[in-house]
Amino acid sequence: MNASLALSRNKLRKELRQQRRTLSGAYKKFVSKRITTLLERSGWLQRGNRVGVYLATAEELNLQPLIERAWQRGCKVFVPHIIHSRRGTMLFYPFDEQSSLKEHRWGIPQLANARMAVTTRSLDVVLMPLVGFDRLGHRLGMGGGFYDRHFAYTLRTRTHKPFLIGVAYACQEVSAIDVQPHDVRLDAAVTENAFIRF
């Protein structure tokens, strides 16, 4: 990545994170419930579906209402777990009501005892955190590259892959994001305003 592009992405990332921080606690709770409703209507929370979700940091949109609804609907839920921080490696593991959590050194909630990782291609849908997105399905993450590395195979094939949905507040939508060759494209995004297919 050239220096000017890196600066542009970092500037946008900083601005969007700051905007997200200004949202009230009450509004954040409303959005968490609203996106649960929209995702339920989208058809992805069907009994037996294998749903990948993230465990939110204090800054990210909280998926706990959605996770609980997915369990109620008979979905199987899986969460990412960072295996190797320096290499940016993560895997997905089963997550249920009995799972215990710990905090990664970066402040990311993780499973305390991650066992029996699943292949990503066995998941039906994965809900991904993001800092920004555009209407072409381009996603701006936190900059660690974990999701782009994990789903890099989707750049080479459209078969046997989960449906990738970015989860965001409406204020995180931008007109355009500078794209890198390694950036994994979303199939859809969900905000408090709409479920958007790309």
PDB file of C-alpha atoms in Angstrom:
ATOM      1  CA  MET A   1       0.000   0.000   0.000  1.00  0.00           C
ATOM      2  CA  ASN A   2       1.447   3.381  -0.918  1.00  0.00           C
ATOM      3  CA  ALA A   3       1.915   5.986   1.815  1.00  0.00           C
ATOM      4  CA  SER A   4      -0.787   8.386   0.594  1.00  0.00           C
ATOM      5  CA  LEU A   5      -3.405   5.636   0.401  1.00  0.00           C
ATOM      6  CA  ALA A   6      -2.485   4.358   3.870  1.00  0.00           C
ATOM      7  CA  LEU A   7      -2.815   7.904   5.216  1.00  0.00           C
ATOM      8  CA  SER A   8      -6.188   8.323   3.508  1.00  0.00           C
ATOM      9  CA  ARG A   9      -7.546   5.074   4.964  1.00  0.00           C
ATOM     10  CA  ASN A  10      -6.192   5.848   8.429  1.00  0.00           C
ATOM     11  CA  LYS A  11      -7.720   9.328   8.358  1.00  0.00           C
ATOM     12  CA  LEU A  12     -11.111   7.925   7.343  1.00  0.00           C
ATOM     13  CA  ARG A  13     -10.833   5.198   9.996  1.00  0.00           C
ATOM     14  CA  LYS A  14     -10.099   7.805  12.684  1.00  0.00           C
ATOM     15  CA  GLU A  15     -13.014  10.030  11.618  1.00  0.00           C
ATOM     16  CA  LEU A  16     -15.523   7.176  11.506  1.00  0.00           C
ATOM     17  CA  ARG A  17     -14.428   5.772  14.876  1.00  0.00           C
ATOM     18  CA  GLN A  18     -14.810   9.210  16.423  1.00  0.00           C
ATOM     19  CA  GLN A  19     -18.290   9.567  14.934  1.00  0.00           C
ATOM     20  CA  ARG A  20     -19.255   6.139  16.295  1.00  0.00           C
ATOM     21  CA  ARG A  21     -18.070   7.128  19.782  1.00  0.00           C
ATOM     22  CA  THR A  22     -20.501  10.064  19.856  1.00  0.00           C
ATOM     23  CA  LEU A  23     -23.563   7.788  19.701  1.00  0.00           C
ATOM     24  CA  SER A  24     -25.511   7.549  22.954  1.00  0.00           C
ATOM     25  CA  GLY A  25     -25.845   4.336  24.930  1.00  0.00           C
ATOM     26  CA  ALA A  26     -29.610   4.372  24.415  1.00  0.00           C
ATOM     27  CA  TYR A  27     -29.215   4.709  20.660  1.00  0.00           C
ATOM     28  CA  LYS A  28     -26.680   1.866  20.548  1.00  0.00           C
ATOM     29  CA  LYS A  29     -29.147  -0.417  22.367  1.00  0.00           C
ATOM     30  CA  PHE A  30     -31.892   0.550  19.929  1.00  0.00           C
ATOM     31  CA  VAL A  31     -29.664  -0.271  16.941  1.00  0.00           C
ATOM     32  CA  SER A  32     -28.660  -3.659  18.407  1.00  0.00           C
ATOM     33  CA  LYS A  33     -32.327  -4.641  18.637  1.00  0.00           C
ATOM     34  CA  ARG A  34     -33.184  -3.140  15.256  1.00  0.00           C
ATOM     35  CA  ILE A  35     -30.511  -5.050  13.331  1.00  0.00           C
ATOM     36  CA  THR A  36     -31.629  -8.242  15.057  1.00  0.00           C
ATOM     37  CA  THR A  37     -35.098  -7.677  13.614  1.00  0.00           C
ATOM     38  CA  LEU A  38     -33.724  -6.893  10.148  1.00  0.00           C
ATOM     39  CA  LEU A  39     -31.478  -9.959  10.107  1.00  0.00           C
ATOM     40  CA  GLU A  40     -34.342 -12.148  11.263  1.00  0.00           C
ATOM     41  CA  ARG A  41     -36.472 -10.822   8.397  1.00  0.00           C
ATOM     42  CA  SER A  42     -33.607 -11.429   5.956  1.00  0.00           C
ATOM     43  CA  GLY A  43     -33.963 -15.181   6.520  1.00  0.00           C
ATOM     44  CA  TRP A  44     -30.498 -15.909   7.895  1.00  0.00           C
ATOM     45  CA  LEU A  45     -31.658 -16.874  11.388  1.00  0.00           C
ATOM     46  CA  GLN A  46     -33.247 -20.167  10.357  1.00  0.00           C
ATOM     47  CA  ARG A  47     -33.142 -23.305  12.492  1.00  0.00           C
ATOM     48  CA  GLY A  48     -29.966 -25.257  11.821  1.00  0.00           C
ATOM     49  CA  ASN A  49     -28.121 -22.388  10.128  1.00  0.00           C
ATOM     50  CA  ARG A  50     -24.494 -22.015  11.147  1.00  0.00           C
ATOM     51  CA  VAL A  51     -23.983 -18.344  12.010  1.00  0.00           C
ATOM     52  CA  GLY A  52     -20.597 -16.733  12.581  1.00  0.00           C
ATOM     53  CA  VAL A  53     -20.687 -13.623  14.769  1.00  0.00           C
ATOM     54  CA  TYR A  54     -18.130 -11.366  16.429  1.00  0.00           C
ATOM     55  CA  LEU A  55     -17.966 -10.592  20.139  1.00  0.00           C
ATOM     56  CA  ALA A  56     -18.110  -6.810  20.291  1.00  0.00           C
ATOM     57  CA  THR A  57     -15.606  -4.501  21.915  1.00  0.00           C
ATOM     58  CA  ALA A  58     -16.988  -1.480  23.785  1.00  0.00           C
ATOM     59  CA  GLU A  59     -16.747   0.524  20.568  1.00  0.00           C
ATOM     60  CA  GLU A  60     -18.407  -1.948  18.201  1.00  0.00           C
ATOM     61  CA  LEU A  61     -22.087  -2.600  17.608  1.00  0.00           C
ATOM     62  CA  ASN A  62     -23.180  -5.139  20.223  1.00  0.00           C
ATOM     63  CA  LEU A  63     -24.571  -8.381  18.775  1.00  0.00           C
ATOM     64  CA  GLN A  64     -25.762  -9.919  22.055  1.00  0.00           C
ATOM     65  CA  PRO A  65     -29.493  -9.499  21.259  1.00  0.00           C
ATOM     66  CA  LEU A  66     -28.907 -11.110  17.875  1.00  0.00           C
ATOM     67  CA  ILE A  67     -26.869 -13.970  19.365  1.00  0.00           C
ATOM     68  CA  GLU A  68     -29.641 -14.728  21.863  1.00  0.00           C
ATOM     69  CA  ARG A  69     -32.260 -14.622  19.115  1.00  0.00           C
ATOM     70  CA  ALA A  70     -30.167 -16.962  16.963  1.00  0.00           C
ATOM     71  CA  TRP A  71     -30.011 -19.464  19.829  1.00  0.00           C
ATOM     72  CA  GLN A  72     -33.782 -19.162  20.319  1.00  0.00           C
ATOM     73  CA  ARG A  73     -34.333 -19.844  16.613  1.00  0.00           C
ATOM     74  CA  GLY A  74     -32.193 -22.997  16.747  1.00  0.00           C
ATOM     75  CA  CYS A  75     -29.148 -21.620  14.948  1.00  0.00           C
ATOM     76  CA  LYS A  76     -25.650 -22.833  15.720  1.00  0.00           C
ATOM     77  CA  VAL A  77     -23.435 -19.882  16.636  1.00  0.00           C
ATOM     78  CA  PHE A  78     -19.674 -19.577  16.132  1.00  0.00           C
ATOM     79  CA  VAL A  79     -17.217 -16.863  17.144  1.00  0.00           C
ATOM     80  CA  PRO A  80     -13.687 -15.988  16.013  1.00  0.00           C
ATOM     81  CA  HIS A  81     -10.712 -16.619  18.266  1.00  0.00           C
ATOM     82  CA  ILE A  82      -7.285 -15.107  17.628  1.00  0.00           C
ATOM     83  CA  ILE A  83      -4.769 -17.936  17.430  1.00  0.00           C
ATOM     84  CA  HIS A  84      -1.642 -15.993  16.546  1.00  0.00           C
ATOM     85  CA  SER A  85      -1.653 -12.193  16.924  1.00  0.00           C
ATOM     86  CA  ARG A  86       1.523 -11.501  14.947  1.00  0.00           C
ATOM     87  CA  ARG A  87       0.479 -13.623  11.994  1.00  0.00           C
ATOM     88  CA  GLY A  88      -3.076 -12.347  12.158  1.00  0.00           C
ATOM     89  CA  THR A  89      -4.512 -15.847  12.410  1.00  0.00           C
ATOM     90  CA  MET A  90      -7.979 -16.596  13.731  1.00  0.00           C
ATOM     91  CA  LEU A  91     -10.386 -19.539  13.647  1.00  0.00           C
ATOM     92  CA  PHE A  92     -14.104 -19.939  14.393  1.00  0.00           C
ATOM     93  CA  TYR A  93     -15.324 -21.993  17.371  1.00  0.00           C
ATOM     94  CA  PRO A  94     -18.758 -23.006  18.721  1.00  0.00           C
ATOM     95  CA  PHE A  95     -20.355 -20.520  21.117  1.00  0.00           C
ATOM     96  CA  ASP A  96     -23.335 -21.261  23.373  1.00  0.00           C
ATOM     97  CA  GLU A  97     -24.919 -20.190  26.680  1.00  0.00           C
ATOM     98  CA  GLN A  98     -22.341 -22.176  28.674  1.00  0.00           C
ATOM     99  CA  SER A  99     -19.290 -20.664  26.958  1.00  0.00           C
ATOM    100  CA  SER A 100     -17.031 -18.566  29.186  1.00  0.00           C
ATOM    101  CA  LEU A 101     -15.103 -15.551  27.937  1.00  0.00           C
ATOM    102  CA  LYS A 102     -11.849 -13.774  28.610  1.00  0.00           C
ATOM    103  CA  GLU A 103     -10.386 -10.551  27.253  1.00  0.00           C
ATOM    104  CA  HIS A 104      -7.617 -10.628  24.657  1.00  0.00           C
ATOM    105  CA  ARG A 105      -4.768  -8.190  25.310  1.00  0.00           C
ATOM    106  CA  TRP A 106      -6.224  -5.934  22.588  1.00  0.00           C
ATOM    107  CA  GLY A 107      -9.504  -5.679  24.507  1.00  0.00           C
ATOM    108  CA  ILE A 108     -11.322  -8.176  22.277  1.00  0.00           C
ATOM    109  CA  PRO A 109     -13.629 -10.673  24.062  1.00  0.00           C
ATOM    110  CA  GLN A 110     -12.631 -14.252  23.298  1.00  0.00           C
ATOM    111  CA  LEU A 111     -13.543 -17.752  24.368  1.00  0.00           C
ATOM    112  CA  ALA A 112     -11.737 -18.834  27.534  1.00  0.00           C
ATOM    113  CA  ASN A 113     -11.567 -22.418  26.255  1.00  0.00           C
ATOM    114  CA  ALA A 114     -11.639 -22.584  22.467  1.00  0.00           C
ATOM    115  CA  ARG A 115     -12.134 -26.183  21.309  1.00  0.00           C
ATOM    116  CA  MET A 116     -13.124 -27.892  18.067  1.00  0.00           C
ATOM    117  CA  ALA A 117     -12.606 -25.188  15.444  1.00  0.00           C
ATOM    118  CA  VAL A 118     -14.852 -25.416  12.387  1.00  0.00           C
ATOM    119  CA  THR A 119     -13.975 -24.804   8.775  1.00  0.00           C
ATOM    120  CA  THR A 120     -15.102 -21.382   7.690  1.00  0.00           C
ATOM    121  CA  ARG A 121     -16.693 -22.804   4.555  1.00  0.00           C
ATOM    122  CA  SER A 122     -19.053 -24.815   6.752  1.00  0.00           C
ATOM    123  CA  LEU A 123     -20.665 -21.586   8.004  1.00  0.00           C
ATOM    124  CA  ASP A 124     -23.779 -20.308   6.255  1.00  0.00           C
ATOM    125  CA  VAL A 125     -23.330 -16.651   7.147  1.00  0.00           C
ATOM    126  CA  VAL A 126     -20.748 -14.524   8.969  1.00  0.00           C
ATOM    127  CA  LEU A 127     -21.505 -11.151  10.563  1.00  0.00           C
ATOM    128  CA  MET A 128     -18.405  -8.982  10.409  1.00  0.00           C
ATOM    129  CA  PRO A 129     -17.454  -5.865  12.379  1.00  0.00           C
ATOM    130  CA  LEU A 130     -16.302  -2.836  10.434  1.00  0.00           C
ATOM    131  CA  VAL A 131     -15.370   0.817  10.727  1.00  0.00           C
ATOM    132  CA  GLY A 132     -16.773   1.876   7.368  1.00  0.00           C
ATOM    133  CA  PHE A 133     -18.418   0.522   4.210  1.00  0.00           C
ATOM    134  CA  ASP A 134     -19.673   1.718   0.840  1.00  0.00           C
ATOM    135  CA  ARG A 135     -22.477   0.636  -1.492  1.00  0.00           C
ATOM    136  CA  LEU A 136     -20.120  -1.516  -3.561  1.00  0.00           C
ATOM    137  CA  GLY A 137     -19.535  -3.803  -0.591  1.00  0.00           C
ATOM    138  CA  HIS A 138     -16.090  -2.517   0.268  1.00  0.00           C
ATOM    139  CA  ARG A 139     -15.244  -2.745   3.964  1.00  0.00           C
ATOM    140  CA  LEU A 140     -12.846  -0.716   6.097  1.00  0.00           C
ATOM    141  CA  GLY A 141     -11.829  -2.606   9.230  1.00  0.00           C
ATOM    142  CA  MET A 142      -9.700  -1.689  12.214  1.00  0.00           C
ATOM    143  CA  GLY A 143      -6.506  -2.286  10.249  1.00  0.00           C
ATOM    144  CA  GLY A 144      -5.386  -5.625  11.709  1.00  0.00           C
ATOM    145  CA  GLY A 145      -6.362  -7.566   8.595  1.00  0.00           C
ATOM    146  CA  PHE A 146      -7.681 -10.608  10.490  1.00  0.00           C
ATOM    147  CA  TYR A 147     -10.912 -10.900   8.498  1.00  0.00           C
ATOM    148  CA  ASP A 148      -9.272 -10.156   5.140  1.00  0.00           C
ATOM    149  CA  ARG A 149      -6.652 -12.853   5.722  1.00  0.00           C
ATOM    150  CA  HIS A 150      -9.203 -15.347   7.024  1.00  0.00           C
ATOM    151  CA  PHE A 151     -11.557 -14.906   4.074  1.00  0.00           C
ATOM    152  CA  ALA A 152      -8.849 -14.386   1.420  1.00  0.00           C
ATOM    153  CA  TYR A 153      -9.970 -17.557  -0.377  1.00  0.00           C
ATOM    154  CA  THR A 154     -13.232 -15.819  -1.310  1.00  0.00           C
ATOM    155  CA  LEU A 155     -11.235 -13.574  -3.648  1.00  0.00           C
ATOM    156  CA  ARG A 156     -10.423 -16.653  -5.749  1.00  0.00           C
ATOM    157  CA  THR A 157     -13.720 -18.533  -5.690  1.00  0.00           C
ATOM    158  CA  ARG A 158     -17.429 -17.880  -5.186  1.00  0.00           C
ATOM    159  CA  THR A 159     -18.237 -21.446  -4.219  1.00  0.00           C
ATOM    160  CA  HIS A 160     -18.519 -22.947  -0.748  1.00  0.00           C
ATOM    161  CA  LYS A 161     -18.179 -19.707   1.123  1.00  0.00           C
ATOM    162  CA  PRO A 162     -20.334 -18.107   3.817  1.00  0.00           C
ATOM    163  CA  PHE A 163     -22.468 -15.077   3.017  1.00  0.00           C
ATOM    164  CA  LEU A 164     -20.543 -12.110   4.474  1.00  0.00           C
ATOM    165  CA  ILE A 165     -22.586  -9.368   6.147  1.00  0.00           C
ATOM    166  CA  GLY A 166     -21.041  -6.205   7.545  1.00  0.00           C
ATOM    167  CA  VAL A 167     -22.688  -4.899  10.709  1.00  0.00           C
ATOM    168  CA  ALA A 168     -22.692  -1.143  11.160  1.00  0.00           C
ATOM    169  CA  TYR A 169     -24.397   2.002  12.309  1.00  0.00           C
ATOM    170  CA  ALA A 170     -25.806   3.999   9.388  1.00  0.00           C
ATOM    171  CA  CYS A 171     -23.282   6.767  10.106  1.00  0.00           C
ATOM    172  CA  GLN A 172     -20.492   4.352   9.094  1.00  0.00           C
ATOM    173  CA  GLU A 173     -21.585   4.319   5.451  1.00  0.00           C
ATOM    174  CA  VAL A 174     -19.348   6.392   3.169  1.00  0.00           C
ATOM    175  CA  SER A 175     -19.486   7.252  -0.523  1.00  0.00           C
ATOM    176  CA  ALA A 176     -16.343   5.270  -1.424  1.00  0.00           C
ATOM    177  CA  ILE A 177     -13.484   3.352   0.162  1.00  0.00           C
ATOM    178  CA  ASP A 178     -10.055   3.022  -1.432  1.00  0.00           C
ATOM    179  CA  VAL A 179      -9.743  -0.677  -2.213  1.00  0.00           C
ATOM    180  CA  GLN A 180      -6.649  -2.858  -1.874  1.00  0.00           C
ATOM    181  CA  PRO A 181      -6.173  -6.150  -3.776  1.00  0.00           C
ATOM    182  CA  HIS A 182      -6.380  -8.125  -0.524  1.00  0.00           C
ATOM    183  CA  ASP A 183      -9.634  -6.491   0.651  1.00  0.00           C
ATOM    184  CA  VAL A 184     -12.491  -8.993   0.963  1.00  0.00           C
ATOM    185  CA  ARG A 185     -15.807  -7.714  -0.359  1.00  0.00           C
ATOM    186  CA  LEU A 186     -19.023  -7.964   1.643  1.00  0.00           C
ATOM    187  CA  ASP A 187     -22.142  -9.606   0.231  1.00  0.00           C
ATOM    188  CA  ALA A 188     -24.398  -7.333   2.281  1.00  0.00           C
ATOM    189  CA  ALA A 189     -24.478  -4.875   5.165  1.00  0.00           C
ATOM    190  CA  VAL A 190     -27.049  -4.254   7.875  1.00  0.00           C
ATOM    191  CA  THR A 191     -27.614  -0.957   9.682  1.00  0.00           C
ATOM    192  CA  GLU A 192     -30.500   0.414  11.705  1.00  0.00           C
ATOM    193  CA  ASN A 193     -31.971   1.694   8.429  1.00  0.00           C
ATOM    194  CA  ALA A 194     -31.827  -1.322   6.137  1.00  0.00           C
ATOM    195  CA  PHE A 195     -30.501  -4.713   5.117  1.00  0.00           C
ATOM    196  CA  ILE A 196     -28.462  -3.879   2.002  1.00  0.00           C
ATOM    197  CA  ARG A 197     -27.442  -6.498  -0.571  1.00  0.00           C
ATOM    198  CA  PHE A 198     -24.547  -5.598  -2.828  1.00  0.00           C
TER     199      PHE A 198
END
